[in-house]
Structures are given as C-alpha cells and as structure tokens.
Short mmCIF file of C-alpha atoms and ligand atoms in Angstrom, two decimals:
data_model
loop_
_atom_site.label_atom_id
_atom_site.label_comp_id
_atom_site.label_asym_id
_atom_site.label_seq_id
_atom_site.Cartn_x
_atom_site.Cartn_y
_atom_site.Cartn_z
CA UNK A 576 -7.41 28.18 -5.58
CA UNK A 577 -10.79 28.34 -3.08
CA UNK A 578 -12.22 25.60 -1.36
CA UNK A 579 -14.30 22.58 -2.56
CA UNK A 580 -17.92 23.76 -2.51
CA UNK A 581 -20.68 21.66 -0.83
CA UNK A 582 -22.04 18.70 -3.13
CA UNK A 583 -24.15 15.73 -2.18
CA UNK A 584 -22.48 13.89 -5.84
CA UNK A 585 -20.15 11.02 -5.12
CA UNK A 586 -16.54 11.67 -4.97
CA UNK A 587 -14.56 10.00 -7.69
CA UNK A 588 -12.42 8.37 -4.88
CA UNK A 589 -15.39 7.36 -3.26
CA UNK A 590 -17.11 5.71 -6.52
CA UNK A 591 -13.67 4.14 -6.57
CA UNK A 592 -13.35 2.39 -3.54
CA UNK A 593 -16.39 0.24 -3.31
CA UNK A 594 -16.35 -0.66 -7.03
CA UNK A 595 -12.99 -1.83 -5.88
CA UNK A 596 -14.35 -3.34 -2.53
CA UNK A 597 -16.79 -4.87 -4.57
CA UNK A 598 -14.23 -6.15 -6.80
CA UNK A 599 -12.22 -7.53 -4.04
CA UNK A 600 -15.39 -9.78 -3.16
CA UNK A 601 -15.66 -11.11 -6.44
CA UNK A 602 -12.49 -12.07 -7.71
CA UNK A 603 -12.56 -14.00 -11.18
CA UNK A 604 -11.96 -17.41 -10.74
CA UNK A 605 -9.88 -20.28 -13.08
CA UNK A 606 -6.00 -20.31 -13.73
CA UNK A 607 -4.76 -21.41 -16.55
CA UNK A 608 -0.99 -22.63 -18.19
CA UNK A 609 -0.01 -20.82 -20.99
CA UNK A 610 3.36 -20.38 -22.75
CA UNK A 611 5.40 -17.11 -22.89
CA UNK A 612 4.21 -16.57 -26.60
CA UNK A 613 0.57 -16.40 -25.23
CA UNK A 614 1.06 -14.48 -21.55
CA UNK A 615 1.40 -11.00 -23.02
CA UNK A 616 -0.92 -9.01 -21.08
CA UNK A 617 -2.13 -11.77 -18.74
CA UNK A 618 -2.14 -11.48 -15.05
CA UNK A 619 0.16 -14.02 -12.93
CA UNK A 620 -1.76 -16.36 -10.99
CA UNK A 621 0.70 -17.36 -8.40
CA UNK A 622 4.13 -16.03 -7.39
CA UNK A 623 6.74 -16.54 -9.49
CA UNK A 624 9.68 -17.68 -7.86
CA UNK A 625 13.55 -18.11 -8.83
CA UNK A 626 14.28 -21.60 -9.41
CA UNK A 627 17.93 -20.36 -10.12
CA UNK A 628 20.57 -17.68 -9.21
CA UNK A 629 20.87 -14.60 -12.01
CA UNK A 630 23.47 -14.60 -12.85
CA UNK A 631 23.99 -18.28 -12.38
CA UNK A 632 27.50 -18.09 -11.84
CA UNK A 633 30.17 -14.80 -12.21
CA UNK A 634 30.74 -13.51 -15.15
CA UNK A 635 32.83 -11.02 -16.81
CA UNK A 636 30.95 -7.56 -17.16
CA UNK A 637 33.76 -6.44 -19.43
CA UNK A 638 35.87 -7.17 -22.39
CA UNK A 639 39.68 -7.68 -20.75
CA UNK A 640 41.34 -9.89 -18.66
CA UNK A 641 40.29 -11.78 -15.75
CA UNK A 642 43.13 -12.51 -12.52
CA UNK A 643 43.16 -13.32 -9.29
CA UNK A 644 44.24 -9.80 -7.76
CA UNK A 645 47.08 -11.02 -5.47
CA UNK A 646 49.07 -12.60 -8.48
CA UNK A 647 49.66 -8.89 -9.83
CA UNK A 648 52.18 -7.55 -7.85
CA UNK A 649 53.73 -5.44 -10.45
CA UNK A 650 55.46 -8.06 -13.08
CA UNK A 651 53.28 -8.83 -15.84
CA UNK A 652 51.07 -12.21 -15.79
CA UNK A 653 51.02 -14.90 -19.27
CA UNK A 654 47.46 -15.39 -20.54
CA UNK A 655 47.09 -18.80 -19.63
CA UNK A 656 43.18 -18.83 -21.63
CA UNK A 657 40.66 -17.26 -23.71
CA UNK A 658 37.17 -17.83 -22.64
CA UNK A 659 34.35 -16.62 -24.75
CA UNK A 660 30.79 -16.20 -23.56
CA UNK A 661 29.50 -19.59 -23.83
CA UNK A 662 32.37 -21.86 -22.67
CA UNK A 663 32.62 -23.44 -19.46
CA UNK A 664 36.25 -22.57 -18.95
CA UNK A 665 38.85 -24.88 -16.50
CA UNK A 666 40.29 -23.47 -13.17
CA UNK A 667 43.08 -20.34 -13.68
CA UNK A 668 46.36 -21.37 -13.37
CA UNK A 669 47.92 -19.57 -10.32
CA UNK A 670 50.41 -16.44 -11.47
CA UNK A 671 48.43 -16.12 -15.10
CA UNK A 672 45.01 -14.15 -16.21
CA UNK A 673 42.84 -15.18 -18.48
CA UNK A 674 41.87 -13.16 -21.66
CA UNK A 675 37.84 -13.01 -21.06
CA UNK A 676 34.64 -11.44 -22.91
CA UNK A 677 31.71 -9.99 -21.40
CA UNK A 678 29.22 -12.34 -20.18
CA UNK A 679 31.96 -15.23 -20.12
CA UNK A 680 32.17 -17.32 -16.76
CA UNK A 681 34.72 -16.38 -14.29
CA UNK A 682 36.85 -19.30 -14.25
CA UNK A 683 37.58 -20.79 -10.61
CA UNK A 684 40.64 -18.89 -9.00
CA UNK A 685 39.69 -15.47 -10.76
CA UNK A 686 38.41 -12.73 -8.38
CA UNK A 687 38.80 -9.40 -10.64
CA UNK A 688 38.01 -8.16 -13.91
CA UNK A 689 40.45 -5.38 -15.65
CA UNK A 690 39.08 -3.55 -19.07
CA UNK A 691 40.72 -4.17 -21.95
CA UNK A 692 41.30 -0.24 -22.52
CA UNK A 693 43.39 0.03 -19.17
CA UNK A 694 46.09 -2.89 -19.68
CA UNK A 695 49.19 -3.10 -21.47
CA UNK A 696 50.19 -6.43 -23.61
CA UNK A 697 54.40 -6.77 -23.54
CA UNK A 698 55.98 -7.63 -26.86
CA UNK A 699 55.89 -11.70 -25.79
CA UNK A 700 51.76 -11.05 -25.30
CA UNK A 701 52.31 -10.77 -21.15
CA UNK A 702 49.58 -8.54 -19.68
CA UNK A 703 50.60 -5.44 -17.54
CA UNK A 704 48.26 -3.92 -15.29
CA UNK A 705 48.65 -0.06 -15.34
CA UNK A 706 45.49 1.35 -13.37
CA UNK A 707 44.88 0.30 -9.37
CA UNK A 708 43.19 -2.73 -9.17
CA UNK A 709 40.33 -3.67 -6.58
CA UNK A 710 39.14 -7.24 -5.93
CA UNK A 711 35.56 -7.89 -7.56
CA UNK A 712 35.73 -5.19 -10.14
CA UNK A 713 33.90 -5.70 -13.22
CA UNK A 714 32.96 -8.69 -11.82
CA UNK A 715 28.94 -9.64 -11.73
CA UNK A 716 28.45 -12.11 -9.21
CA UNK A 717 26.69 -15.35 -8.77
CA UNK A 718 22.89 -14.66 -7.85
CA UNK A 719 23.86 -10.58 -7.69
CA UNK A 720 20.38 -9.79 -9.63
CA UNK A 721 18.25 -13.13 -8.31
CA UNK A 722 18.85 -15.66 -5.45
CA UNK A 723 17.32 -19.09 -5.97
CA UNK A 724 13.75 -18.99 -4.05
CA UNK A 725 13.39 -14.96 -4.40
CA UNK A 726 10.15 -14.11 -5.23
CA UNK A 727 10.65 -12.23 -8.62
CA UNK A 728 7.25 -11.33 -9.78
CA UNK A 729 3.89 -11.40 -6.95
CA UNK A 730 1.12 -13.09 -8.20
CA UNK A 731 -1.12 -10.31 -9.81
CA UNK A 732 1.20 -8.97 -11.50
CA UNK A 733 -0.04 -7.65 -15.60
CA UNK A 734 2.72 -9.60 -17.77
CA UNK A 735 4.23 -7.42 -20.14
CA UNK A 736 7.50 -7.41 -22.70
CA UNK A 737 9.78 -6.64 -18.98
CA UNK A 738 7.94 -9.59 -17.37
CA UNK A 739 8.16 -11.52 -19.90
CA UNK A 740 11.93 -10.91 -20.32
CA UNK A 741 12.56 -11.66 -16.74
CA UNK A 742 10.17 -15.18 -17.00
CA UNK A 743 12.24 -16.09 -19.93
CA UNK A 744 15.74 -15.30 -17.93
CA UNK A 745 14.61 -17.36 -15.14
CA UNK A 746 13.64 -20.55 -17.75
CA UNK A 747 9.91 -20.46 -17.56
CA UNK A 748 8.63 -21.53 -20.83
CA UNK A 749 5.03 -21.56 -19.49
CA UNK A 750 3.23 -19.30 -16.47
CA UNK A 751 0.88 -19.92 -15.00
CA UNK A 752 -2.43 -16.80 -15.25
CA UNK A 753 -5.83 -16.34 -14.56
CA UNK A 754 -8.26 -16.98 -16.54
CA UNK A 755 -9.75 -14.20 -19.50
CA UNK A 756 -12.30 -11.93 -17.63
CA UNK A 757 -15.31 -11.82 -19.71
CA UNK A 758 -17.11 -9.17 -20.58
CA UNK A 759 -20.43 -8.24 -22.18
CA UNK A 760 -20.78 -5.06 -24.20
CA UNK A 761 -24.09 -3.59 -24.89
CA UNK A 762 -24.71 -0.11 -27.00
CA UNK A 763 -27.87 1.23 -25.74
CA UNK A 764 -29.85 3.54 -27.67
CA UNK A 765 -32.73 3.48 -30.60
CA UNK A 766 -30.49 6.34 -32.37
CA UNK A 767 -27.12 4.22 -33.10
CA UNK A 768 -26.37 2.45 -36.67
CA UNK A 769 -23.03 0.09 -36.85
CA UNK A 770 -20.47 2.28 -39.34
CA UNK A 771 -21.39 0.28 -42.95
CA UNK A 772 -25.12 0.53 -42.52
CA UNK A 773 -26.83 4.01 -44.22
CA UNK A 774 -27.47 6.78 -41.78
CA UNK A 775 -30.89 7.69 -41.46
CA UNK A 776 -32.25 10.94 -40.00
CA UNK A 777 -32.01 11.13 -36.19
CA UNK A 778 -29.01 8.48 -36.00
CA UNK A 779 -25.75 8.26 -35.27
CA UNK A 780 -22.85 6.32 -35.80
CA UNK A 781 -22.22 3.54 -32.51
CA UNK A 782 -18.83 5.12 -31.06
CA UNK A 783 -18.65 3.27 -27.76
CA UNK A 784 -18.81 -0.41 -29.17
CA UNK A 785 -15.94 -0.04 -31.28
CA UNK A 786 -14.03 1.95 -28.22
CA UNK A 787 -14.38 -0.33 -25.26
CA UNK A 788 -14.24 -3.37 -27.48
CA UNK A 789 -10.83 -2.57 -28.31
CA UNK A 790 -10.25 -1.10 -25.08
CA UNK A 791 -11.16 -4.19 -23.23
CA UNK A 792 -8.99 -6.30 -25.68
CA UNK A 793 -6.36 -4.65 -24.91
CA UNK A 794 -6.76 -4.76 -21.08
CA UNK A 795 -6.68 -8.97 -21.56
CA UNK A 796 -10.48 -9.52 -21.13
CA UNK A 797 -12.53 -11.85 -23.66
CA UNK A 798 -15.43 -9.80 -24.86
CA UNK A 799 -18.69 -10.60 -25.75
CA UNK A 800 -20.69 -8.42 -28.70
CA UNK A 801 -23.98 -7.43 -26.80
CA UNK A 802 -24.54 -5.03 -29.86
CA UNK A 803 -27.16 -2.46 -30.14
CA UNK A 804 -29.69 -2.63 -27.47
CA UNK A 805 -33.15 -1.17 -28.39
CA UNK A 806 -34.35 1.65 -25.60
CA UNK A 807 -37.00 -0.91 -24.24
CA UNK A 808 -37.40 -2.49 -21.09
CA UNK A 809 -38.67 -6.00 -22.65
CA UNK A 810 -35.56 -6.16 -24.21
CA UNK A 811 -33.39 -4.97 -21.84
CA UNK A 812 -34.32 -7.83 -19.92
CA UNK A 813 -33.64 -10.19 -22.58
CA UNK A 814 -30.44 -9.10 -23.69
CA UNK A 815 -29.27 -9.08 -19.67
CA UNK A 816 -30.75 -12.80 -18.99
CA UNK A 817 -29.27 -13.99 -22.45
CA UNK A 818 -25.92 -12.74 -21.07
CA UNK A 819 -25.42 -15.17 -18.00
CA UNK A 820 -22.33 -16.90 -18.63
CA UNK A 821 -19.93 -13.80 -18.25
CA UNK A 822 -18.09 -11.69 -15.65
CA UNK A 823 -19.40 -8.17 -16.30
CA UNK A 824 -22.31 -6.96 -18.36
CA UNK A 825 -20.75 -3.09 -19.41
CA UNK A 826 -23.42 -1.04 -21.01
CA UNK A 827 -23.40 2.71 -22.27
CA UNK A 828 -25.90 4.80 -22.64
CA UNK A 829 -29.64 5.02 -20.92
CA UNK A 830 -28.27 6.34 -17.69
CA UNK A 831 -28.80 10.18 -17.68
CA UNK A 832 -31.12 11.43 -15.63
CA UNK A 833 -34.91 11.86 -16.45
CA UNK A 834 -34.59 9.67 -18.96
CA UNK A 835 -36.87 6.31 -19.37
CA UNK A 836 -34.31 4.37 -17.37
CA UNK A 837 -34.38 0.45 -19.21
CA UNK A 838 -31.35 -0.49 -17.43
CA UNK A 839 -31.93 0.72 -14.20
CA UNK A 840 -35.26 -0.85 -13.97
CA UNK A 841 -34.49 -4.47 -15.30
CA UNK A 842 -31.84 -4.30 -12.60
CA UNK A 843 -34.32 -2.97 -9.97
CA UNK A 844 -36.60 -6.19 -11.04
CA UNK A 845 -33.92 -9.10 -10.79
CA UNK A 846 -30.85 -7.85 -9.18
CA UNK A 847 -29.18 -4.85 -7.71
CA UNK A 848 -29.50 -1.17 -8.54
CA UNK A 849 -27.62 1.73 -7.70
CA UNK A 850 -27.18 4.72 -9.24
CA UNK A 851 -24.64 7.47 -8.29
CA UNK A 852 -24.65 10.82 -9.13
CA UNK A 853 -20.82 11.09 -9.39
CA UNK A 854 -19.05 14.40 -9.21
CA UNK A 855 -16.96 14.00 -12.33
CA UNK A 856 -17.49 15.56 -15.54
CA UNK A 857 -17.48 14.44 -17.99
CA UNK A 858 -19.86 11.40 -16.65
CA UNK A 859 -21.96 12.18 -14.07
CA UNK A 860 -24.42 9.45 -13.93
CA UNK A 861 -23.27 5.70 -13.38
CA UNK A 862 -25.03 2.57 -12.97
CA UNK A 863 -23.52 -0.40 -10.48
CA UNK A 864 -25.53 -3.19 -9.59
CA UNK A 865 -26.27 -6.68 -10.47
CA UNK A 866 -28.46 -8.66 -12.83
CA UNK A 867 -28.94 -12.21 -11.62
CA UNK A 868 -26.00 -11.99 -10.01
CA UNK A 869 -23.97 -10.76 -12.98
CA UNK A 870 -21.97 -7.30 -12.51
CA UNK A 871 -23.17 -4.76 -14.48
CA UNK A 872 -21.75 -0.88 -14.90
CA UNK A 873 -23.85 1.18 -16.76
CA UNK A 874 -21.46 3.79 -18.33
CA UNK A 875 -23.14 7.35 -19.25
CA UNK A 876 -23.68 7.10 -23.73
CA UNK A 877 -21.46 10.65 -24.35
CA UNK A 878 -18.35 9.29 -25.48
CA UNK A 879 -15.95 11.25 -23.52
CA UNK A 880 -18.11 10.36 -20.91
CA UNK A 881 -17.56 6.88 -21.74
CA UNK A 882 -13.81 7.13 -22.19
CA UNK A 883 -13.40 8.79 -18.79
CA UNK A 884 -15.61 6.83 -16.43
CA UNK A 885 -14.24 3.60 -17.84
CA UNK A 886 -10.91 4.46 -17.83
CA UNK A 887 -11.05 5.92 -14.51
CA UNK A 888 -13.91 3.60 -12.54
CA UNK A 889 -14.63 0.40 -14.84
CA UNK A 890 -10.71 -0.26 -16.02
CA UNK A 891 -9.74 -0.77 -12.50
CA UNK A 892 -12.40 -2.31 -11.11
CA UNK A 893 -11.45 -5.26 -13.52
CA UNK A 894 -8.36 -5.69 -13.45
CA UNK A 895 -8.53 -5.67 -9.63
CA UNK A 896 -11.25 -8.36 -10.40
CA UNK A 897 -8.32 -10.07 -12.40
CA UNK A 898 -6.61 -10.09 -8.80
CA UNK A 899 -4.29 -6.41 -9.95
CA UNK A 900 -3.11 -4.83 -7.06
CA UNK A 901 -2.03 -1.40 -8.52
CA UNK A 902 -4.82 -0.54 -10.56
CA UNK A 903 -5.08 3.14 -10.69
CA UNK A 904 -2.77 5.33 -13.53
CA UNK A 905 -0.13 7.02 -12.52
CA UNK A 906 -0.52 10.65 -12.69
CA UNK A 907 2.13 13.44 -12.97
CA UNK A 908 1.86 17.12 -12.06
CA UNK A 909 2.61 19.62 -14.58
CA UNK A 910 1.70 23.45 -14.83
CA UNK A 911 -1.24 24.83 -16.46
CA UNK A 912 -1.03 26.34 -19.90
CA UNK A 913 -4.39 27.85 -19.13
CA UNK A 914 -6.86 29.48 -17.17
CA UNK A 915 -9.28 28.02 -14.86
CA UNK A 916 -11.85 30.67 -13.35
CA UNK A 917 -14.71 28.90 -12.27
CA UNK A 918 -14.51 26.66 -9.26
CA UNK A 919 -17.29 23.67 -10.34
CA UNK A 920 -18.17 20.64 -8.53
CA UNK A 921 -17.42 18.18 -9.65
CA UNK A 922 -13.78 16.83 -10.73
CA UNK A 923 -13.24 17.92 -14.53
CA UNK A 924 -10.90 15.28 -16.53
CA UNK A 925 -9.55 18.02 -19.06
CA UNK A 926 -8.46 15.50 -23.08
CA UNK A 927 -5.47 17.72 -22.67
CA UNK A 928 -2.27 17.45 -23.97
CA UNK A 929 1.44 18.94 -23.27
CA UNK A 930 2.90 22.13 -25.06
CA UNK A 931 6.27 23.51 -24.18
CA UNK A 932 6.24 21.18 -20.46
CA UNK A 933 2.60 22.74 -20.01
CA UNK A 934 -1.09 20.92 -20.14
CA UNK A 935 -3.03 22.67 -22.62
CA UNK A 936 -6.54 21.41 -23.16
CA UNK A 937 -8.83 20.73 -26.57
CA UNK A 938 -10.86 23.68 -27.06
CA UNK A 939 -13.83 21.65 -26.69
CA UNK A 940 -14.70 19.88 -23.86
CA UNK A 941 -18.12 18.91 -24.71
CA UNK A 942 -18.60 14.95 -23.76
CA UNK A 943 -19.92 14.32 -27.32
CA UNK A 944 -16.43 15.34 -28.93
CA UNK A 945 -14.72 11.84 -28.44
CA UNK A 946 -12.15 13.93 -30.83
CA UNK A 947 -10.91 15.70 -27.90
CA UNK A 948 -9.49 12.45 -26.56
CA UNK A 949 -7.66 11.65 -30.13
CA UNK A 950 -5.85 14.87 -30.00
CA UNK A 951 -5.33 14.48 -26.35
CA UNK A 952 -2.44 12.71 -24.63
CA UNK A 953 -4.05 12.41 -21.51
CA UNK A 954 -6.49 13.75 -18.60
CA UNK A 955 -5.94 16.84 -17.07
CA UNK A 956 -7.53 16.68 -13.53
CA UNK A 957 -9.23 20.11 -12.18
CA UNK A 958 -10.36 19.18 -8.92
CA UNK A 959 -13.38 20.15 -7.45
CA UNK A 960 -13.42 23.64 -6.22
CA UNK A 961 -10.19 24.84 -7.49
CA UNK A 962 -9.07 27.59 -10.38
CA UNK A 963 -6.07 27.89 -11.89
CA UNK A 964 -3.86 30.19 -12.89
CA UNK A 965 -1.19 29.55 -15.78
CA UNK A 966 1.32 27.59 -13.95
CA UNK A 967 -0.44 26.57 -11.39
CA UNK A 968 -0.31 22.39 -11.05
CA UNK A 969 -2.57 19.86 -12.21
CA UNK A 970 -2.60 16.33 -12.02
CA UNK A 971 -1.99 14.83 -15.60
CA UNK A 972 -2.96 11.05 -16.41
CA UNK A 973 -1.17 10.27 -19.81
CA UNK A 974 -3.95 8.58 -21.94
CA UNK A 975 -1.28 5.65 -22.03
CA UNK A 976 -1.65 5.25 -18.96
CA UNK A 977 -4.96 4.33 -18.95
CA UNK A 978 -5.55 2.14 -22.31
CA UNK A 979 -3.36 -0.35 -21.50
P1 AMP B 1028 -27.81 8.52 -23.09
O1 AMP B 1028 -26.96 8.28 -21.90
O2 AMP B 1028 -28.40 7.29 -23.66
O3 AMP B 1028 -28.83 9.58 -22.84
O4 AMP B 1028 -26.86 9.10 -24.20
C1 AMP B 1028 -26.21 10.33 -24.01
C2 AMP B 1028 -25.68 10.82 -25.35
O5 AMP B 1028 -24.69 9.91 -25.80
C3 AMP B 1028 -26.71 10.89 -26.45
O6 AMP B 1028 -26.39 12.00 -27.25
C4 AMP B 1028 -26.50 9.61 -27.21
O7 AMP B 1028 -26.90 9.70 -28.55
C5 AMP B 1028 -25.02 9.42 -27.10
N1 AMP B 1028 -24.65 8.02 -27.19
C6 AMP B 1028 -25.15 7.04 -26.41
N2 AMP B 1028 -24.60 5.85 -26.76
C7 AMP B 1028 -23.74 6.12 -27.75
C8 AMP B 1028 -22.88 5.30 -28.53
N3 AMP B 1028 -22.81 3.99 -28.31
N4 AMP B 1028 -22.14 5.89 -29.51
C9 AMP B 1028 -22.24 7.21 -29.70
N5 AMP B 1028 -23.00 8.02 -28.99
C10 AMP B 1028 -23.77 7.50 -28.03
MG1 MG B 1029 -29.71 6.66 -24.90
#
C-alpha cells in the first residue's frame, strides 16, 4: 500500500461529521403513541424501562424434577406435584420434588432443577437422583434477564422484530416514537421519463425516484413525490418553496460540475449553499444547504452515485435527525479477490460481492451501472491512496447494512 496523496476534496469522514453536527442541531421534533403492530422500524422516543422482573419469578429451564437440594441425601423423594408451564403451583412439601416442565414456576421451597434424562423413577414412582447435584441448577431466576426499573432499550433506539420481542416480553402494548421524518424527493433533469411513458430520443428512464423512494420507506421516513424537476432555475424555485412543510428536500441530479447549477443557485438566492467536492467515487459532487430553512442534499444524478452518497452521507444524517445514535454500517474486513494498482484519491466504494471468503467486484464500476449494485452484496472500500494486492484487506459494508 503507499500513502494517501495530497487532495484539497473533502474526506468522506469529514462530509460525515458536520452533516451529522448539523443533524444534531436539528433534531425532528413530535412523539407519537403507537401500538407494537405499527412500531416496526420506528425510533423510541424515550427510554424504555422494565416495569417488571424477566423472568418474573423462577422457573424451570428444564423438563425434570424440581427439589429443594438438602432433602436428597441419597433415599429417593415422592413426587408430591406436577406443575405445567402456566400454573401457579402451592409451596413443596418438605422431603418430596415436584415433577416440573420448562418454563413452569418454581414452587416456594424448591431451590434446584434435575433433567429428566439424569434421574431414576423406583417401581412405586419415587425419584432417585443419580448425577451430583448443585443448588440453583437449571434454575432461571427471578429478574436474571431484567430487573424492574432497568433501562432495556435507550431512547433512539430503531425498533425492529428483537425490539419488538423484548417490548412485548416486558407488556408494552404501545411505545412511544418519534414522529415520521419527512422527506421530499425531487428527480432533476430535462432527460428523465417515469417507466410507462414512451421513451423518446435523448431520455432515459428516472432510476433514482423509484430507488430512494423505497429506500427512504424503508428507513421509516414519510416521503413526499417531488417528481421530475425541469433543469430550470424558475422552477427550481417553485418546486423548493412549494415544498415547505417537510424535513428534508433530497434531490439528485444537477450537481456536477460545470454544469448550469439550478439547485445550487435557488439555494444561493433564499437559503444556504455549499457545495463539496468530496473525495469519494462514485459521487464526487454534493450539495448541503438550506432553502428557507428547509434541509436540502443535493445527491450527484449517476445512480451508483446516488446509491453510495445516500447510503453513506444522507442515510445517516437522518436517522441521526430521527435522534439514532449509531448511524453508520457496520463494516467487516475481508481479503481482496483482486488487484488494485492505482493509488486514486479519492475513497472508491467497490458494488462488490464475496466469492470463496474474498470481495470480488462487478466488472464495471462506471456510476451509471446501478446494475453493479444488484449483483453486489455490498461496498468494498479502497481507501484513498492505497493498492491492493489479492489478499490484502478491505473494508466491506454489506449492502444490508445500509438499506435498512
Ligand atoms: P447530473 O448530475 O444531472 O449531471 O446527472 C449525471 C448523470 O446521471 C447523467 O447521465 C444523468 O442523465 C443521470 N441521471 C440524473 N438523474 C437521474 C435519474 N433520476 N435517473 C437516472 N439517471 C439520472
Ligand atoms: Mg442533470
């Protein structure tokens, strides 16, 4: 590997941390109650907190027979009771265990637990303990996994199926979450058609809509269809002032370089403007500012571009907005399947996928071919200034990761 060249672009990291700071400033505001049915992918609002123990009282972790563990001294004990997950059985009578089913109560007097597999029933039913016994075995105790008061989940947390499990263990029927973040989705460019409409010469299909619509669904925001945006400044303007009642304003396309800049000049007018050169490919060019005081990230129009500047800039810059704390993907390093010869710039995000335990990456990396990302399983990251040999380690986001 050599060192990172000079560059005057924007490190990723750096792009990173004041759309976060920025973020931070501007937290979404509005809770509101919904039911477990509803809080799949919703973000906590405030902590929740055990109103009861987990387990709320001990329980059998075992089929077999429940004792107190200095009646067995070597003559086998009567079964004095059965007790079936469920019941609510009475105290055990001194000198006798208790036949017992996983995830039964403990009754009162019983300390220990022995597996069905290791005991021994005499001919008149009496239970002989063959294998060492030790006090608590196979016994799950009152509160072991949650004491009343324990903060279970931090508010911020993204509720998914696990969360949702543990609400539902702990009795919550409802939770309380922030509101929807909502966001505005404009398609810039005088080339794109919606799929269903004729394809004239010198148009394309609009990619992007369809991809961060769904995208953004899935990430728990309400979205608002900007549509196609004509590559005009009068309407630029209109389509950003008729879009005042939401959280972000997310735009693609109209950001390269040298190019009649709508965006960036309505923003210039009435709000904020700036525009970083980032050192990531694919994506270089990136709008941040405000319009009216509405957010608004200008993505670059590519759509790999698109995929990986959202996925790695504009996807956690909401949901930190959403009050997320963790909000970058988790990243593993694997080995190369490939070669790497020429040290660039900027930071390459590879659509790459894993063959034989090594990252292997689409043959072409263009940011037009969003089909690199559908045969991809996720981002191989070639940081600035390195090569690679075969072997050699790379960071690798999974692409599930990211679109969640
Ligand atoms: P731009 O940033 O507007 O210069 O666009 C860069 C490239 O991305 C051009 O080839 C555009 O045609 C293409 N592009 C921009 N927006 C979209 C879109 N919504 N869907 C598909 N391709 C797009
Ligand atoms: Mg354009």
């Amino acid at each position: 590997m050599s060192a990172a060249g000079q560059s005057s672009l924007m490190p990723v990291e750096e792009a990173l941390r004041r759309l976060l700071e920025r973020a931070d400033a501007t937290p979404v505001q509005g809770r509101e109650t919904v039911i477990l049915a509803q809080a799949d992918g919703r973000v906590l609002a405030q902590p929740l907190i055990a109103p009861l123990d987990l387990p709320p009282w001990p329980n059998s972790a075992m089929d077999g027979y429940a004792l107190c563990l200095t009646d067995w001294q070597g003559t086998p004990l009567p079964v004095s009771q059965r007790i079936q997950a469920g019941e609510a059985p009475p105290a055990l009578q001194p000198g006798t265990c208790a036949r017992i089913f996983t995830g039964a109560p403990l009754p009162a007097g019983a300390d220990t637990v022995e597996m069905q597999e290791n005991v021994t029933l005499e001919a008149d039913g009496r239970v002989c303990f063959a294998a060492p016994l030790r006090a608590g075995q196979n016994v799950r105790p009152q509160g072991q996994e949650t004491r009343v008061g324990d903060c279970v989940l931090p508010a911020g947390t993204r509720l998914g199926p696990i969360e949702l499990g543990l609400a539902a263990s702990l009795g919550q029927a409802q939770l309380e979450v922030c509101r929807r973040v909502r966001v505005a989705v404009l398609s810039t460019g005088d080339e794109l058609v919606e799929p269903g409409e004729p394809l004239a010469a010198g148009q394309i299909y609009n990619s992007n809509r369809r991809l961060l619509i769904a995208w953004l669904q899935r990430l728990g925001c309400e979205v608002v269809d900007g549509g196609i945006l004509a590559d005009d400044l009068a309407k630029t303007r209109a389509a950003l002032a008729a879009l005042n009642d939401v959280d972000l304003i997310l735009s693609t396309g109209g950001v390269s370089v040298g190019e009649a800049d709508f965006l960036g000049v309505a923003l210039r007018e009435a709000g904020e403007l700036m525009l970083w050169k980032l050192a990531i490919k694919p994506g270089k060019p990136l709008t941040f500012g405000q319009f009216r005081g509405v957010p608004v990230i200008g993505l670059p129009g590519n759509p790999a571009s698109t995929l990986v500047t959202f996925g790695l800039l504009a996807r956690p810059y909401l949901l930190r907005r959403m009050g997320v704390q963790r909000v970058e993907p988790l990243g593993v390093e694997l080995p190369a399947g490939f070669t790497w010869s020429k040290a660039g710039q900027r930071r390459e995000y590879l659509r790459a996928r894993l063959e034989g335990g090594q990252v292997v990456p689409y043959a072409n990396q263009s940011s037009g071919v969003l089909r690199s990302a559908a045969w991809a399983e996720g981002l191989a990251e070639v940081r600035e200034g390195t090569t690679l040999e075969p072997g050699e380690r790379l960071r690798f986001i999974p692409l599930s990761e990211l679109l969640g």
